[in-house]
Coordinates of C-alpha atoms and ligand atoms in Angstrom, one line a residue:
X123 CA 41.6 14.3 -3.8
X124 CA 40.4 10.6 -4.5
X125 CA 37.3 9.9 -5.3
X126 CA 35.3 7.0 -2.9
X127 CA 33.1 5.7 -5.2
X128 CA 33.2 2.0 -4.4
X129 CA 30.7 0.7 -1.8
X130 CA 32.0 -2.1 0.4
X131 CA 32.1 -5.7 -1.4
X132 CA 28.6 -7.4 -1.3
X133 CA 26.5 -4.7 -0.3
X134 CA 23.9 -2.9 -2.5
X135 CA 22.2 1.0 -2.9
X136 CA 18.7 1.7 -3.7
X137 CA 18.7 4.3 -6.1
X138 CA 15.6 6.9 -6.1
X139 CA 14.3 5.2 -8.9
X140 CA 14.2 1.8 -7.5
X141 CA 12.9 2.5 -4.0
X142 CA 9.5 2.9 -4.5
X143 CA 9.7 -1.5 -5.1
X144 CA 11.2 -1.7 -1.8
X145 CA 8.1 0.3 0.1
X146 CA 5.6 -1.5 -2.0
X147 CA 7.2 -4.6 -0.8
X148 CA 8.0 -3.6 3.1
X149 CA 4.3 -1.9 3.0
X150 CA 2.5 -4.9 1.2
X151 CA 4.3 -7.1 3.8
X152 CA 3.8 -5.3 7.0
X153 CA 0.0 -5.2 6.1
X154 CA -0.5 -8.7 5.1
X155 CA 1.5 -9.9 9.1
X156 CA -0.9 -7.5 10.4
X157 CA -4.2 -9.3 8.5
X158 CA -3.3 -12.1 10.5
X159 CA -2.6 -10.4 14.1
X160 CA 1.7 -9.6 13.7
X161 CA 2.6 -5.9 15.1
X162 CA 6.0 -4.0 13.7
X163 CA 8.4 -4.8 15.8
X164 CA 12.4 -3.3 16.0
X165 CA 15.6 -4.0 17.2
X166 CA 19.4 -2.5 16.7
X167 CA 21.7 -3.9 14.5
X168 CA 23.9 -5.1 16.5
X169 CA 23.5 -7.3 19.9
X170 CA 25.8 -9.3 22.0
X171 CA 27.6 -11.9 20.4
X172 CA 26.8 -14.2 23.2
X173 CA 23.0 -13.8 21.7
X174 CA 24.1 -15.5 18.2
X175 CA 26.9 -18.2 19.3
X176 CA 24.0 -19.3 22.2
X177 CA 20.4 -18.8 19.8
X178 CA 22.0 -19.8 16.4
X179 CA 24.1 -21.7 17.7
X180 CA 28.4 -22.6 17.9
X181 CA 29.0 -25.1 15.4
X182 CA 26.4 -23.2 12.4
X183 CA 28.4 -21.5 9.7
X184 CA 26.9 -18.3 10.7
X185 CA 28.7 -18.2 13.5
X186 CA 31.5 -20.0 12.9
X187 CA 32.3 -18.2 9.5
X188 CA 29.8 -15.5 8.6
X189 CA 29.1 -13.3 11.5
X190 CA 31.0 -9.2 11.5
X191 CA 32.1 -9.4 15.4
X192 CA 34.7 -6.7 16.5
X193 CA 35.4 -5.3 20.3
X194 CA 33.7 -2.0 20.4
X195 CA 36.0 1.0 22.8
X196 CA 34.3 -0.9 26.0
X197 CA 36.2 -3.8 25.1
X198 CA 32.8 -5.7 24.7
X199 CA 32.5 -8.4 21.5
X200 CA 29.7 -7.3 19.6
X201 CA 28.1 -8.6 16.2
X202 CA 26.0 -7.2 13.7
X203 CA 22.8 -9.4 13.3
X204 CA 23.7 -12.5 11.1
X205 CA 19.3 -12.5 11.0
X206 CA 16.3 -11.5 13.1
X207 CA 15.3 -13.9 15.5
X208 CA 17.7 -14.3 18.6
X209 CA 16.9 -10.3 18.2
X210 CA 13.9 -10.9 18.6
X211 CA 13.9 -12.9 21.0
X212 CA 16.4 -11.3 23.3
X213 CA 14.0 -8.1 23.0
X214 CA 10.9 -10.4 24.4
X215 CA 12.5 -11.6 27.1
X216 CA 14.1 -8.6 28.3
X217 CA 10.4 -6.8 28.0
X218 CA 9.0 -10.0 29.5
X219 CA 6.3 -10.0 26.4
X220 CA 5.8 -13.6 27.0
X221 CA 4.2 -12.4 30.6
X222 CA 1.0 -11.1 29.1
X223 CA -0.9 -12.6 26.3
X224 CA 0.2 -15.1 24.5
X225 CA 1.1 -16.1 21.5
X226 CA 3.0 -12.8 20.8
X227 CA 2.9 -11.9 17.5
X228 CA 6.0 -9.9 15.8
X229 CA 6.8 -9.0 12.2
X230 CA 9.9 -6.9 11.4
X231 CA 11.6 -5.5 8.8
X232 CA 15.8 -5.3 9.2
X233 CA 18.9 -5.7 7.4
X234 CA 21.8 -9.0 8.1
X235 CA 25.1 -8.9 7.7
X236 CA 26.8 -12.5 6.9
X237 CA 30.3 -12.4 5.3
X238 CA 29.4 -14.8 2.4
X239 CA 30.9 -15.0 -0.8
X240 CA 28.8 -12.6 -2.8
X241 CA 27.2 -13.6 -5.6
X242 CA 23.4 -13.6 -7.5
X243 CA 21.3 -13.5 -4.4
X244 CA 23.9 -14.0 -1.7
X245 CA 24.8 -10.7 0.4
X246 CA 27.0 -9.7 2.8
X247 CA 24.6 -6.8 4.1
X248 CA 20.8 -8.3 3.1
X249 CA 17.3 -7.4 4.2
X250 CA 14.8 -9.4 5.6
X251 CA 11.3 -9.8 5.9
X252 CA 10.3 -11.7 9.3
X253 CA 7.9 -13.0 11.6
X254 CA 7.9 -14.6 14.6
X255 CA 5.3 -16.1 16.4
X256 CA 6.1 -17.1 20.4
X257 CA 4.3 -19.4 22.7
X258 CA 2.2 -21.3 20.4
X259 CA 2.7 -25.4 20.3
X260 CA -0.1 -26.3 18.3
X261 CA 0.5 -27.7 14.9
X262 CA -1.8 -25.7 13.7
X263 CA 0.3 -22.6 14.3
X264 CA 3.1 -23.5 12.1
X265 CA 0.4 -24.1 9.1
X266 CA -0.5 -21.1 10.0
X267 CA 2.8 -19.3 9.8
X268 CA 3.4 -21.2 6.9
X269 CA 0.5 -19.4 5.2
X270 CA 1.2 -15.8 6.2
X271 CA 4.5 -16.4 4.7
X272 CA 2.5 -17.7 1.5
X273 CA 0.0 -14.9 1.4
X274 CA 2.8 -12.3 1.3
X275 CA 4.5 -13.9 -1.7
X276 CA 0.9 -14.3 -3.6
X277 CA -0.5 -10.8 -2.4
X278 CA 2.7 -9.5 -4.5
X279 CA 2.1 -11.5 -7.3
X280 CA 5.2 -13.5 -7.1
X281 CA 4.9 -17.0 -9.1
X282 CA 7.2 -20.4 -9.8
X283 CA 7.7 -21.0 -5.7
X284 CA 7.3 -23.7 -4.6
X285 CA 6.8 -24.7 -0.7
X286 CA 8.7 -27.3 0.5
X287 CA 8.6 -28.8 4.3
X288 CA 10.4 -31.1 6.8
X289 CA 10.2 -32.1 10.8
X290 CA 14.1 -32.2 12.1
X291 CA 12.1 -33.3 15.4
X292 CA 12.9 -32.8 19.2
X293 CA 16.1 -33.0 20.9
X294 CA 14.4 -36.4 22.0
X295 CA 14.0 -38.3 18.6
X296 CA 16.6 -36.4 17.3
X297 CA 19.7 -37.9 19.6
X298 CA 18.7 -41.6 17.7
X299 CA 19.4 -39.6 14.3
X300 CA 22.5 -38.1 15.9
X301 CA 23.9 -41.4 16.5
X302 CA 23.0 -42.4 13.1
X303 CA 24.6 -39.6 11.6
X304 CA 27.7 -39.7 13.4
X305 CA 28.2 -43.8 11.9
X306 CA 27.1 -42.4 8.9
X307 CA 29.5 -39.6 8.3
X308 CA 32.4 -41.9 10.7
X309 CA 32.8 -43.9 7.7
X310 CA 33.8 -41.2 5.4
X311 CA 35.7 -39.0 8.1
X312 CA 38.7 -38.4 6.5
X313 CA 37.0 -37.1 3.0
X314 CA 35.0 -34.2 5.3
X315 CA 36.2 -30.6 5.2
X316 CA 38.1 -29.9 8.3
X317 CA 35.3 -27.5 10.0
X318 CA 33.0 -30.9 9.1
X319 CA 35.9 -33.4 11.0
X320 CA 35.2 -31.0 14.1
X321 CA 31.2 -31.2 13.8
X322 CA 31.6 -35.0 13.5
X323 CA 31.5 -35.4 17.3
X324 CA 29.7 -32.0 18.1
X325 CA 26.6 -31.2 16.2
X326 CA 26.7 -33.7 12.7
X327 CA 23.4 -32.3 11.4
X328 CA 25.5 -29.3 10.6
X329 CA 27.4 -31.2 8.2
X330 CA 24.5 -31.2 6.2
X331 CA 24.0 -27.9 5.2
X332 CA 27.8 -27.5 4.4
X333 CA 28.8 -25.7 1.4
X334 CA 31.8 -27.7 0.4
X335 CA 31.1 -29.5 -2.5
X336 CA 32.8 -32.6 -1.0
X337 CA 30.5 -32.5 1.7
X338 CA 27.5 -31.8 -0.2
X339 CA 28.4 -35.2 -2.0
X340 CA 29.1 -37.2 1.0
X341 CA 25.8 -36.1 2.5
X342 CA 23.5 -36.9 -0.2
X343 CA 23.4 -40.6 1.1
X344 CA 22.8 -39.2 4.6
X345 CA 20.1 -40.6 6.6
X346 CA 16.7 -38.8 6.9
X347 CA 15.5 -37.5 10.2
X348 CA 11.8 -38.4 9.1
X349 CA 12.8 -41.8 9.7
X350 CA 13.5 -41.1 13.1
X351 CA 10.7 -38.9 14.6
X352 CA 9.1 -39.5 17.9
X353 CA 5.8 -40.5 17.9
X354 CA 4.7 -36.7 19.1
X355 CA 6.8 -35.5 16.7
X356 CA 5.6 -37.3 13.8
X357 CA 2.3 -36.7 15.1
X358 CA 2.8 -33.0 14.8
X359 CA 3.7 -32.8 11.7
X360 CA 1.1 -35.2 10.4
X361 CA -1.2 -32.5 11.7
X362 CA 1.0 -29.8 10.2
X363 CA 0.3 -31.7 7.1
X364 CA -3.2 -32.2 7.6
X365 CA -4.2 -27.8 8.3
X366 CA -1.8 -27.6 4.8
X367 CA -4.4 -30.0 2.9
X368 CA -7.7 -27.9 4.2
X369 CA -6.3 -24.6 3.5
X370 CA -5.4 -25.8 -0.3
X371 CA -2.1 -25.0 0.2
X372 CA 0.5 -27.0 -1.9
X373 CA 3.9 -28.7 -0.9
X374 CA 6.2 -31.2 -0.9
X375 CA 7.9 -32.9 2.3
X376 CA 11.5 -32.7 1.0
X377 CA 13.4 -34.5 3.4
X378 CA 16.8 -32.4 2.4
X379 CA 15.9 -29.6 4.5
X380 CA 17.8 -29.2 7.7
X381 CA 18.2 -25.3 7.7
X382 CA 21.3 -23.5 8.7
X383 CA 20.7 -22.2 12.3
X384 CA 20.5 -24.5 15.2
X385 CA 17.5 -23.6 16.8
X386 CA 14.8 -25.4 14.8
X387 CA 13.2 -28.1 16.2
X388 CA 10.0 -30.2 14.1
X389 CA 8.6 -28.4 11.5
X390 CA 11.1 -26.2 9.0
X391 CA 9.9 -25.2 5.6
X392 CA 11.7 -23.2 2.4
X393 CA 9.9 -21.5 -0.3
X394 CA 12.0 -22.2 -3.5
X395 CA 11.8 -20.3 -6.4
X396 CA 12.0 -21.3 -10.1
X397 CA 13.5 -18.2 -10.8
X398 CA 16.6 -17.7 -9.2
X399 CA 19.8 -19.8 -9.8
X400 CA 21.7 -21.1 -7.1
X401 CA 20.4 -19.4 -4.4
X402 CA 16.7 -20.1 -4.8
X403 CA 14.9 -20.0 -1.5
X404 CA 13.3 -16.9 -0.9
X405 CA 11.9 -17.7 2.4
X406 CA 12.7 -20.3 5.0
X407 CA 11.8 -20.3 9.0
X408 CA 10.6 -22.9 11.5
X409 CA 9.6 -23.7 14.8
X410 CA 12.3 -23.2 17.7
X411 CA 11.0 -24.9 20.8
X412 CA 14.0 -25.0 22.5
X413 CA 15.7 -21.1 21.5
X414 CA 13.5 -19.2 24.4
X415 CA 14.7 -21.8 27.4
X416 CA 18.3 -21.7 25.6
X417 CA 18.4 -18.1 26.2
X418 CA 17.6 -18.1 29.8
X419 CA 13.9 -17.6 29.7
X420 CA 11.0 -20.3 30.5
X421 CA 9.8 -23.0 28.1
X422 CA 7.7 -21.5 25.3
X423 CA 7.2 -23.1 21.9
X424 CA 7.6 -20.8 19.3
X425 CA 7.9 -20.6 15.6
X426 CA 8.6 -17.8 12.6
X427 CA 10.1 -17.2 8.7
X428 CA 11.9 -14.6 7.4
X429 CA 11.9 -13.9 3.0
X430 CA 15.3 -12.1 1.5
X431 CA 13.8 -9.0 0.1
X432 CA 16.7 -9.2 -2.1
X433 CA 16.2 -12.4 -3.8
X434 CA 12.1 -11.0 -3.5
X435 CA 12.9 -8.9 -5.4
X436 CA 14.6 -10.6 -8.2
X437 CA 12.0 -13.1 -8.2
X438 CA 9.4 -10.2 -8.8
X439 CA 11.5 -8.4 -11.6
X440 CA 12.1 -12.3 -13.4
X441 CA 8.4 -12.6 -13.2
X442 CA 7.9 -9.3 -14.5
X443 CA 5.2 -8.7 -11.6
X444 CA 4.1 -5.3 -11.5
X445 CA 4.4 -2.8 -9.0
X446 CA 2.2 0.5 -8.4
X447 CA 3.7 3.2 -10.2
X448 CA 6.5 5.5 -8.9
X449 CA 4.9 9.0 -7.2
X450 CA 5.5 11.7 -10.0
X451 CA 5.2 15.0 -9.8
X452 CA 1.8 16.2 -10.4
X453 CA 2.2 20.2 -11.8
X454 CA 5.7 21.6 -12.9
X455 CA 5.7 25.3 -12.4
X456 CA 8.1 27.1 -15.0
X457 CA 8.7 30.7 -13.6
X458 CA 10.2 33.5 -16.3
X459 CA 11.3 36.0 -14.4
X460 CA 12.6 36.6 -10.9
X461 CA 8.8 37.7 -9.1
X462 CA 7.7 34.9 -11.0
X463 CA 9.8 32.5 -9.6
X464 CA 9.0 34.3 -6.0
X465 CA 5.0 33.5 -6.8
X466 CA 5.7 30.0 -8.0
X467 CA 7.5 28.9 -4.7
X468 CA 4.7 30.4 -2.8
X469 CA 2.1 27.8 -5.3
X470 CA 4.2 25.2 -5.1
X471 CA 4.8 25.1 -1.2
X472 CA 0.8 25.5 -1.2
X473 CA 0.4 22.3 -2.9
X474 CA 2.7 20.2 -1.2
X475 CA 0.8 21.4 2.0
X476 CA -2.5 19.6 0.9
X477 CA -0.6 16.8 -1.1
X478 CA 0.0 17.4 -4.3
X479 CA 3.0 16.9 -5.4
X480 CA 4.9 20.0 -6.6
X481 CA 8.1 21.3 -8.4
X482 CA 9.3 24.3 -10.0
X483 CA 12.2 25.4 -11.2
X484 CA 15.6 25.9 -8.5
X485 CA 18.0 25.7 -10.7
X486 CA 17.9 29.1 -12.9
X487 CA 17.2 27.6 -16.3
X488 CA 15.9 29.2 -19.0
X489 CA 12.2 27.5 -20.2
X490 CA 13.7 25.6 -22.8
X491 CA 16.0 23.2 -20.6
X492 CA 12.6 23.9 -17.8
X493 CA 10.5 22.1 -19.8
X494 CA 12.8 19.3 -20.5
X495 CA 13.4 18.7 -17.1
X496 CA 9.7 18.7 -16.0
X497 CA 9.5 16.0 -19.2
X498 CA 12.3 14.0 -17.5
X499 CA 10.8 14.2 -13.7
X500 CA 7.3 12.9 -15.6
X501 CA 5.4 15.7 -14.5
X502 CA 1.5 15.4 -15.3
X503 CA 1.1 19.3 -16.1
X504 CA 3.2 22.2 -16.2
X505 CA 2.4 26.3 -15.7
X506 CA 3.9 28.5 -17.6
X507 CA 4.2 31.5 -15.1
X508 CA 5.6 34.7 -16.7
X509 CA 5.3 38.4 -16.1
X510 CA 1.6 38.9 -18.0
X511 CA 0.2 35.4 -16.4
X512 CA 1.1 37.2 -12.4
X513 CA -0.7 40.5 -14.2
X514 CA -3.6 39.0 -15.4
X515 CA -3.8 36.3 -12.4
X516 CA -4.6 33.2 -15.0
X517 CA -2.2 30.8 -17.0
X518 CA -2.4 27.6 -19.4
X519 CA -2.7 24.7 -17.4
X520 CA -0.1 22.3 -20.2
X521 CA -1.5 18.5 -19.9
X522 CA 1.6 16.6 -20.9
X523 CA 0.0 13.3 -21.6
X524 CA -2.0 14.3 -24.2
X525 CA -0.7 18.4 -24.9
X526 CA -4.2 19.9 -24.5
X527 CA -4.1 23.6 -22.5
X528 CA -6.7 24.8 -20.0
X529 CA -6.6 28.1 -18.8
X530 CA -6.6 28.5 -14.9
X531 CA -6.9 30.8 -12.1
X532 CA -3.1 31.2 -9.9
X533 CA -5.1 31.9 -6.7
X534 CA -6.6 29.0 -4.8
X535 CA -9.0 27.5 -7.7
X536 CA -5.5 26.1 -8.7
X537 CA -5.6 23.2 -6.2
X538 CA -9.2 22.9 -6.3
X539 CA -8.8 22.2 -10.2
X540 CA -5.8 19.9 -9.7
X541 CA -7.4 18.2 -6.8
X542 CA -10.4 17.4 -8.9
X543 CA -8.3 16.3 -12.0
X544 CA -6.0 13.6 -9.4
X545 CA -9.4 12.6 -7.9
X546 CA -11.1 12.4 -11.7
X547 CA -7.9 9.8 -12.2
X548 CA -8.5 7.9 -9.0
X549 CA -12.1 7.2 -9.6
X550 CA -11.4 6.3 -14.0
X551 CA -8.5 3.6 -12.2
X552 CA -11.0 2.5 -9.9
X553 CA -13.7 2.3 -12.6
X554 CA -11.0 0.4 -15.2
X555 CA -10.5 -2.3 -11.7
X556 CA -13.9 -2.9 -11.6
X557 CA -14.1 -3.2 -15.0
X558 CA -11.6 -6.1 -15.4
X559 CA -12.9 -7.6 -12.4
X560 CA -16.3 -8.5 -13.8
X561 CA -14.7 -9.5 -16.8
X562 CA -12.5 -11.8 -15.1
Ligands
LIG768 P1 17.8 -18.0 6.7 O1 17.3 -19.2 5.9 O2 19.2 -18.0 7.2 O3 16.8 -18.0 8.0 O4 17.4 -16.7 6.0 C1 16.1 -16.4 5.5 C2 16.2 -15.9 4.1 O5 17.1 -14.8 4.0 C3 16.8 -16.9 3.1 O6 15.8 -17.8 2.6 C4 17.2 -15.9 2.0 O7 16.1 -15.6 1.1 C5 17.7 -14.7 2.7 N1 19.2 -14.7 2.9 C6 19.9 -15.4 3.7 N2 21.2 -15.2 3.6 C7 21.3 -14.3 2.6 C8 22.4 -13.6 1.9 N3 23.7 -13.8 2.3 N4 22.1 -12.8 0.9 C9 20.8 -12.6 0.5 N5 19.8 -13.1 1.1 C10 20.0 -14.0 2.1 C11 16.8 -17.0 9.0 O8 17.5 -16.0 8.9 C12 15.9 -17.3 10.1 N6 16.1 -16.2 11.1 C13 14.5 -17.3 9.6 C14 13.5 -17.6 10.7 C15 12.8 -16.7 11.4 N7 13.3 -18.8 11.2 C16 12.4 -18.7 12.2 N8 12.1 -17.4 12.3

């Protein structure tokens, strides 16, 4: 039979040996949202595709180019998330979260599916790290979103970002730009890629986030929608501006950045990195004002981010950032003999029960190839257990570090003795932190 041994084009495994990364970064993300009041929260995979074409809007590429959509057996048009806010949004107003305290506060982990062209950074199934912040207008909300998304990139070390902010206004100030635009872009019609011709008269901020390199060039002369805020609008974003200066946190308006979904309205900000190539932001979000009400559902200013724990994590491994080691197994037990290997599955099951982590042999190997496997897993210690150890109820506890024995007892002094060695290494790490601290 053939082998299948090729995963589908733009997609990605995590092997065992890599996945620990991933938790540290899901874990050291989920904690930070919750430091500043965000709450897990989860959606399916796939939603209406009314949900995208009406949040994220007709004329984006997403939907237009990127989105997986098929007709499930009800004959219904479905479409794997393209990203996690309509989600997200759908899942409020259908629990009517916005009925009870506001702002509500969600942070959520999921995986996106955008039929891209893969390449370094770009997916076609991704993962995200989001937030999303609903019924909050204040400017000082979107500094503060701004900062949660800031905190999680410091708290895991990452470096060379750089934060960089715009205001794409209201639908108010923004029909003056629109107008602009469209003369703009009129004069150099024919040059435009065709899906651009069509966005000419329907939505020509879209034109500038094309990824035609003819378009690209024609919209560098573009005018800027900073030039045309409202006064609220440019009020808010002074403000914006202003909670960024007191909380010492740098960035640069860069008036470039008109983000890819249609649903932003003032303030949208990227975190670029240094490290990454082509596709360098790492994080980008906004405030949606209008996405709640376009949905069906009242009025209520809202605003959120989401980082590609993909590209994270390439910014992480170029930075050589550290991450807490992978678990490792903690006492190898080598049985000789078939009792022994009976009383080393009864240790070993004791162990895991009060968390240590335990292996012995399953395979039938003779010590030899046992011992290099134990090497190879990384164990900390391993028991020899043989016919005169069960006899005389003691065996050599084998430190593989540094290859000093210690005899110990095989009834329950075992855990207490490797319970008191794990907790002797927990206090020396927390002794060697302290350490560097005060040296610092
Ligand atoms: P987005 O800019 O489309 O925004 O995606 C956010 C991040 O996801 C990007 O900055 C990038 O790091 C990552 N990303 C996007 N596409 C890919 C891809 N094909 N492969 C790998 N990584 C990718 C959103 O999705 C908005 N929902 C963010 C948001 C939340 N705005 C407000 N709330």
């Amino acid at each position: 039979m053939e082998l299948i041994t090729k995963a589908i084009r733009g997609t990605q495994d995590v092997l065992p040996e890599e996945s620990h990364k991933w938790q540290h970064i899901e874990q050291t993300a989920l904690a930070v949202a919750r430091d500043y009041g965000y709450r897990e929260l989860r959606t399916p995979v796939f939603e209406h595709t009314e949900l995208f074409m009406r949040g994220v809007g007709e004329t984006t590429d997403v939907v237009q180019k990127e989105m997986y959509t098929f007709k499930d057996k009800g004959d219904r048009s479905i479409t794997l998330r393209p990203e996690g806010t309509a989600g997200a949004a759908r899942c409020l107003l259908e629990h009517s979260l916005h009925n009870g305290a506001l702002p509500v506060k969600a942070a959520y982990i999921t995986s996106c599916y955008r039929y891209e062209k893969p390449q370094a950074g770009r997916l076609r199934e991704f993962h995200q790290f989001g937030a999303e912040c609903f019924g909050a207008a204040a400017p000082q909300a979107d500094a503060e979103i701004i900062a949660l998304a800031r905190t999680v990139l410091t708290t895991l070390g990452v470096t060379g970002v750089s934060l960089h902010i715009n205001s794409i206004g209201c639908p108010t100030c923004r029909a003056n730009y629109h107008k602009a635009l469209t003369d703009y872009f009129a004069a150099r019609q024919d040059e435009l890629c065709g899906t651009c011709q069509e966005r000419l008269g329907r939505n020509p901020m879209r034109i500038l986030d094309c990824k035609s390199p003819i378009c690209k060039e024609i919209a560098t002369g573009a005018p800027v929608m900073l030039d045309y805020l409202c006064d609220d609008c440019a009020a808010h974003f002074e403000e914006v501006r202003a909670c960024l200066d007191t909380a010492a946190i740098p960035y640069e308006v860069d008036t470039g950045i008109v983000r890819g979904l249609d649903y932003y309205t003032r303030t949208v900000f990227e975190f670029v990195s240094d490290a990454l190539g082509a596709q360098a932001v790492v994080c980008g979000g906004g405030r949606y004002d209008g996405l709640i009400e376009e949905l069906g559902g009242p009025h209520l200013p809202s605003l959120g981010f989401a980082i590609g724990l993909e590209r994270l994590l390439m910014v992480l491994e170029a930075k050589e950032a550290e991450f807490p080691e992978p678990p490792t197994c903690e006492v190898y037990f080598a049985p000789m003999g078939k009792e022994a290997v009976r009383a080393c599955f009864g240790m070993a099951t004791r162990l895991r029960e009060v968390g240590i982590a335990a292996e012995y042999d399953i395979a039938g190997r003779g010590l030899k190839a046992q011992m290099k496997y134990a090497d190879k897993l990384g164990a900390r210690y391993t028991l020899v257990v043989g016919d005169n150890e069960l006899a005389t109820g003691k065996a050599q506890l084998k430190d593989m570090t540094t290859g000093e024995t210690q005899e110990v007892g095989l009834d329950d002094s075992l855990y207490t003795t490797l319970y008191n060695k794990a907790l002797d290494r927990q206090l020396a790490g927390m002794a060697d932190l302290l350490g560097g601290m005060e040296e610092e």
